[in-house]
Short mmCIF file of C-alpha atoms and ligand atoms in Angstrom, two decimals:
data_model
loop_
_atom_site.label_atom_id
_atom_site.label_comp_id
_atom_site.label_asym_id
_atom_site.label_seq_id
_atom_site.Cartn_x
_atom_site.Cartn_y
_atom_site.Cartn_z
CA MET W 3 7.46 30.51 -22.33
CA ARG W 4 6.41 28.58 -19.19
CA ILE W 5 6.14 30.15 -15.61
CA ILE W 6 6.43 27.38 -13.84
CA SER W 7 5.15 27.43 -9.49
CA LEU W 8 7.03 25.07 -7.34
CA VAL W 9 4.46 23.86 -4.86
CA ASN W 10 3.21 22.45 -1.59
CA GLN W 11 2.68 23.37 1.36
CA LYS W 12 4.80 21.57 3.79
CA GLY W 13 7.30 22.99 4.49
CA GLY W 14 11.03 21.20 3.54
CA VAL W 15 10.18 19.36 1.11
CA GLY W 16 13.16 20.26 -1.30
CA LYS W 17 10.79 23.30 -3.63
CA THR W 18 14.16 25.59 -3.14
CA THR W 19 16.71 22.85 -3.74
CA CYS W 20 14.41 22.34 -7.03
CA THR W 21 13.27 25.71 -7.91
CA ILE W 22 17.63 26.46 -7.95
CA ASN W 23 18.74 23.79 -9.88
CA ILE W 24 16.31 22.92 -12.03
CA GLY W 25 16.60 26.16 -13.39
CA ALA W 26 20.27 25.84 -12.79
CA ALA W 27 20.10 22.95 -15.57
CA LEU W 28 17.75 24.71 -18.09
CA ALA W 29 19.94 27.70 -17.98
CA ARG W 30 22.68 24.75 -19.15
CA LEU W 31 20.27 23.42 -21.47
CA GLY W 32 20.28 26.98 -23.51
CA LYS W 33 17.44 27.98 -22.25
CA ARG W 34 16.99 31.85 -20.58
CA VAL W 35 15.92 31.48 -17.30
CA LEU W 36 14.89 33.66 -14.25
CA LEU W 37 13.99 32.39 -10.69
CA ILE W 38 11.41 33.63 -8.74
CA ASP W 39 11.68 33.92 -5.31
CA LEU W 40 7.94 34.72 -3.86
CA ASP W 41 9.08 33.07 -0.64
CA PRO W 42 9.41 35.65 2.60
CA GLN W 43 11.56 33.19 4.67
CA SER W 44 13.35 34.35 1.01
CA SER W 45 15.76 30.41 1.74
CA MET W 46 16.55 31.06 -2.38
CA THR W 47 18.01 34.61 -1.84
CA THR W 48 20.16 33.57 0.15
CA ALA W 49 21.54 30.23 -1.03
CA LEU W 50 21.97 32.35 -4.42
CA GLY W 51 24.03 34.43 -1.98
CA ALA W 52 21.61 37.37 -2.90
CA LYS W 53 20.87 37.93 1.21
CA GLY W 54 19.96 41.79 0.98
CA ALA W 55 19.62 42.98 -1.75
CA SER W 56 17.39 45.55 -2.36
CA PRO W 57 15.07 46.43 -4.35
CA THR W 58 13.30 42.68 -4.28
CA VAL W 59 10.33 41.42 -5.50
CA TYR W 60 8.23 42.61 -2.70
CA ASP W 61 9.00 46.00 -3.82
CA ALA W 62 8.29 44.98 -7.54
CA LEU W 63 4.53 43.75 -6.17
CA ARG W 64 3.86 47.34 -4.16
CA GLY W 65 4.85 48.79 -7.67
CA SER W 66 7.12 50.94 -5.69
CA CYS W 67 10.63 50.08 -8.10
CA ALA W 68 10.00 48.26 -12.14
CA LEU W 69 11.13 44.51 -11.82
CA SER W 70 13.56 44.54 -14.20
CA ASP W 71 15.66 47.12 -11.20
CA ALA W 72 14.80 44.06 -8.07
CA LEU W 73 16.68 41.31 -10.80
CA LEU W 74 20.34 39.82 -10.47
CA VAL W 75 22.97 37.41 -12.62
CA HIS W 76 23.64 34.18 -11.29
CA GLY W 77 26.18 32.51 -14.05
CA ARG W 78 23.74 31.91 -16.10
CA TYR W 79 21.12 32.79 -15.03
CA VAL W 80 18.76 35.43 -12.91
CA LEU W 81 17.38 35.74 -10.01
CA LEU W 82 14.50 37.77 -9.05
CA PRO W 83 15.43 38.29 -5.09
CA SER W 84 13.44 38.28 -2.26
CA SER W 85 13.31 39.99 1.63
CA ILE W 86 11.35 39.11 4.44
CA ASP W 87 9.27 42.66 3.88
CA LEU W 88 7.83 39.60 1.75
CA SER W 89 5.58 38.50 4.76
CA ALA W 90 4.00 42.26 4.80
CA ALA W 91 3.02 41.43 1.28
CA GLU W 92 0.04 39.37 2.74
CA GLN W 93 -1.75 42.06 4.65
CA GLU W 94 -0.95 45.01 2.04
CA LEU W 95 -2.28 43.53 -0.51
CA ALA W 96 -5.15 41.60 1.65
CA GLY W 97 -7.93 44.46 0.48
CA VAL W 98 -6.72 45.17 -2.38
CA ALA W 99 -9.23 44.39 -5.53
CA GLY W 100 -7.74 41.60 -7.74
CA ARG W 101 -5.17 40.40 -4.84
CA GLU W 102 -4.37 37.53 -6.79
CA CYS W 103 -3.60 39.49 -9.67
CA VAL W 104 -0.85 40.95 -9.07
CA LEU W 105 2.36 39.13 -9.78
CA ARG W 106 1.11 37.80 -12.71
CA GLU W 107 0.75 42.46 -13.83
CA ALA W 108 4.14 42.81 -12.24
CA ILE W 109 5.79 40.41 -14.64
CA ALA W 110 3.63 40.77 -17.31
CA GLU W 111 6.44 43.09 -19.45
CA SER W 112 9.02 40.64 -18.91
CA LEU W 113 7.70 37.84 -20.29
CA GLY W 114 9.57 37.10 -24.06
CA GLN W 115 12.35 37.58 -22.14
CA TYR W 116 12.70 33.92 -20.56
CA ASP W 117 12.21 30.71 -21.63
CA TYR W 118 11.79 29.92 -18.10
CA ILE W 119 10.38 32.08 -15.17
CA LEU W 120 10.32 29.22 -12.08
CA ILE W 121 8.46 30.79 -9.06
CA ASP W 122 9.76 29.11 -5.15
CA CYS W 123 6.88 29.10 -3.39
CA PRO W 124 6.26 29.67 0.75
CA PRO W 125 4.95 26.74 2.54
CA SER W 126 1.38 27.94 2.50
CA LEU W 127 -1.55 28.51 0.92
CA SER W 128 -1.69 31.76 1.22
CA LEU W 129 -2.03 34.69 -1.12
CA LEU W 130 1.78 34.74 -1.98
CA THR W 131 1.32 30.86 -2.90
CA LEU W 132 -2.28 31.81 -4.76
CA ASN W 133 -0.04 35.18 -6.52
CA ALA W 134 1.93 32.54 -8.82
CA LEU W 135 -0.33 30.15 -9.42
CA VAL W 136 -2.59 33.10 -11.28
CA ALA W 137 0.78 34.15 -12.74
CA SER W 138 1.65 30.57 -13.53
CA GLY W 139 0.57 28.10 -16.47
CA GLU W 140 1.79 25.54 -14.74
CA VAL W 141 2.98 23.49 -11.78
CA LEU W 142 5.33 21.88 -10.44
CA ILE W 143 4.38 19.74 -6.78
CA ALA W 144 8.10 18.91 -4.42
CA LEU W 145 7.09 15.61 -2.84
CA GLN W 146 9.53 14.07 -0.08
CA THR W 147 9.38 10.09 -1.08
CA GLU W 148 8.72 10.26 3.58
CA TYR W 149 5.76 8.87 5.43
CA LEU W 150 2.63 11.10 5.30
CA ALA W 151 4.20 12.58 1.82
CA LEU W 152 1.00 12.73 0.91
CA GLU W 153 -1.08 14.24 3.31
CA GLY W 154 -2.20 17.36 2.07
CA MET W 155 -2.06 16.95 -1.02
CA THR W 156 -5.87 16.56 -1.58
CA GLN W 157 -5.67 20.25 -0.52
CA LEU W 158 -3.49 21.25 -2.21
CA LEU W 159 -5.02 20.00 -5.79
CA ALA W 160 -8.18 21.48 -4.54
CA THR W 161 -6.10 24.69 -4.40
CA ILE W 162 -5.03 24.24 -7.70
CA ASP W 163 -8.29 23.64 -9.10
CA LEU W 164 -9.85 26.03 -7.12
CA VAL W 165 -7.53 28.70 -8.69
CA ARG W 166 -8.29 27.33 -12.61
CA LYS W 167 -11.90 26.92 -12.52
CA ARG W 168 -11.69 31.06 -10.45
CA LEU W 169 -8.23 32.99 -11.38
CA ASN W 170 -6.96 30.95 -14.22
CA ALA W 171 -8.31 28.23 -16.70
CA SER W 172 -5.08 27.60 -18.20
CA LEU W 173 -3.13 26.01 -14.62
CA SER W 174 -1.74 23.25 -15.54
CA LEU W 175 -0.21 20.43 -13.25
CA SER W 176 3.24 18.98 -14.76
CA GLY W 177 4.47 16.77 -12.39
CA ILE W 178 5.78 15.61 -9.29
CA ILE W 179 8.69 15.31 -8.29
CA ALA W 180 9.42 12.61 -6.28
CA THR W 181 12.69 14.47 -3.28
CA GLN W 182 15.84 13.56 -1.07
CA TYR W 183 14.69 9.72 -1.99
CA ASP W 184 16.75 6.19 -1.50
CA ALA W 185 16.62 3.78 -2.63
CA ARG W 186 17.28 1.67 -0.53
CA LYS W 187 14.80 2.73 1.70
CA GLY W 188 11.97 0.51 1.45
CA LEU W 189 9.63 3.10 2.82
CA HIS W 190 10.46 5.56 -0.08
CA ASN W 191 9.96 2.96 -2.68
CA GLU W 192 6.62 2.11 -1.38
CA VAL W 193 5.43 6.60 -0.75
CA VAL W 194 6.96 6.32 -5.10
CA ALA W 195 3.98 3.61 -5.64
CA THR W 196 1.80 5.00 -3.88
CA ILE W 197 2.68 8.05 -5.89
CA ALA W 198 2.14 6.27 -8.60
CA GLU W 199 -0.78 4.66 -8.46
CA ALA W 200 -2.01 7.89 -7.39
CA PHE W 201 -1.76 10.30 -9.91
CA PRO W 202 -1.27 8.02 -13.35
CA GLY W 203 1.50 9.70 -15.34
CA ALA W 204 2.20 12.79 -12.91
CA LEU W 205 5.42 11.94 -11.36
CA PHE W 206 8.52 12.39 -13.74
CA LYS W 207 11.61 9.13 -13.88
CA THR W 208 13.92 11.24 -12.63
CA ARG W 209 13.46 11.09 -8.32
CA VAL W 210 16.31 13.44 -6.79
CA ARG W 211 17.87 11.48 -4.78
CA SER W 212 19.24 12.73 -0.87
CA ASN W 213 22.81 14.57 -1.55
CA ILE W 214 24.27 16.01 0.78
CA ALA W 215 26.26 17.95 -1.61
CA LEU W 216 22.90 19.41 -2.74
CA ALA W 217 22.55 21.63 1.21
CA GLU W 218 26.39 21.68 0.96
CA ALA W 219 26.01 23.69 -2.37
CA THR W 220 23.30 27.00 -0.72
CA SER W 221 26.28 27.34 2.41
CA TYR W 222 28.23 28.43 -1.09
CA ALA W 223 26.11 30.01 -2.65
CA LEU W 224 26.50 28.48 -5.26
CA ASP W 225 24.02 25.67 -7.39
CA ILE W 226 24.46 22.13 -7.71
CA PHE W 227 26.98 22.64 -11.24
CA GLU W 228 28.83 25.15 -9.62
CA TYR W 229 29.17 23.23 -6.93
CA LYS W 230 29.79 19.13 -7.71
CA PRO W 231 29.30 18.74 -11.50
CA LYS W 232 29.65 15.55 -10.87
CA CYS W 233 27.72 14.34 -7.73
CA ASN W 234 24.41 12.47 -7.48
CA GLY W 235 22.25 15.32 -6.97
CA ALA W 236 23.77 16.78 -10.38
CA ALA W 237 22.95 14.38 -12.68
CA ASP W 238 19.77 13.54 -10.97
CA PHE W 239 18.70 17.36 -11.56
CA ALA W 240 20.36 17.46 -15.13
CA ALA W 241 18.22 14.06 -15.96
CA LEU W 242 15.51 15.41 -14.71
CA ALA W 243 15.53 19.22 -15.88
CA ARG W 244 15.68 17.34 -19.76
CA GLU W 245 12.19 15.52 -18.57
CA ILE W 246 11.05 19.15 -18.50
CA ALA W 247 12.40 20.25 -21.18
CA ALA W 248 10.94 17.05 -23.21
CA GLN W 249 7.28 18.49 -22.46
CA GLU W 250 7.90 21.69 -24.66
CA GLU W 251 6.87 19.51 -27.50
CA ARG W 252 3.33 18.02 -25.49
CA LEU W 253 3.08 22.07 -25.05
CA GLU W 254 3.28 22.47 -28.25
N1 ATP M 303 17.66 15.98 -2.45
C1 ATP M 303 18.31 16.70 -1.61
N2 ATP M 303 19.15 15.88 -0.38
C2 ATP M 303 19.76 15.98 0.67
N3 ATP M 303 18.59 17.26 1.17
C3 ATP M 303 17.95 18.31 0.61
C4 ATP M 303 18.03 17.55 -0.66
N4 ATP M 303 16.45 18.41 -0.83
C5 ATP M 303 16.33 18.68 -0.18
N5 ATP M 303 17.52 19.20 1.15
C6 ATP M 303 18.30 19.58 2.07
O1 ATP M 303 16.56 20.33 3.07
C7 ATP M 303 16.03 21.39 3.11
C8 ATP M 303 15.01 21.20 3.00
O2 ATP M 303 15.02 21.89 1.55
P1 ATP M 303 14.41 22.77 1.07
O3 ATP M 303 14.42 24.20 1.25
O4 ATP M 303 15.10 22.68 -0.62
O5 ATP M 303 12.65 22.99 1.09
P2 ATP M 303 11.44 23.41 0.69
O6 ATP M 303 10.28 23.03 0.42
O7 ATP M 303 11.74 24.71 0.09
O8 ATP M 303 11.74 24.46 2.52
P3 ATP M 303 10.45 25.65 2.90
O9 ATP M 303 9.57 25.06 2.68
O10 ATP M 303 10.18 25.35 4.23
O11 ATP M 303 10.46 26.10 2.03
C9 ATP M 303 17.34 21.68 3.05
O12 ATP M 303 18.11 22.07 3.66
C10 ATP M 303 18.26 21.25 1.51
O13 ATP M 303 19.15 21.54 1.98
MG1 MG M 304 11.68 27.39 -0.25
#
């Protein structure tokens, strides 16, 4: 069983797109997958057609419902939806003892039921993201192959280190995903080369190419395999999921 947070405090880099489609691809490999939307923007919830769902992860975090009561089935995988209410959780949790461990406790009852739990984080290093990192065994960083992609990485890695030291010694960085990649753009190749050099071995071989179908799929409330199984986006996420699944052997 692997619990993986998709993080980057930079907005719009592809965290949600990666969470949905890696999850969908892993489910197609026969894995039992739970996707947790931990972002008050609720992009993943909306993208999977569950906007307005209730109860949500917020209720589960507050303990006002059991986690299992908030789960929704989408095709071959399960979604724990979010809502804008979750923005209140930051403040409500601030004064609580063990405030970074609330998500870990909330999901504890469900652990045996999944092979993969993927957590889509908000674009911040907030208390919600800390909760995700404490609940996780692994982190995946989504990185757009654009100018300034590396900006913010130092702060992100320092946060991961701090969580490892103080809250969750078993947290490891499982990889960096290059997203919205365009091989024809010199800049994208430069950025990929820079990342590969700065973080040896961390970058997945599969790069998620820029593909409009990935954006379109969300407006139909479909993952890429349901929407256009033959497009580049589907091929990239299938390959990426195979790379991620292959890490299982290394972890054992
Ligand atoms: N590989 C891609 N090709 C084309 N469009 C993409 C790709 N990946 C993501 N997008 C689009 O870019 C936008 C931002 O992606 P996404 O929502 O996944 O990023 P995010 O990091 O989760 O954003 P936020 O920080 O706001 O949560 C979305 O409109 C999405 O459809
Ligand atoms: Mg997002």
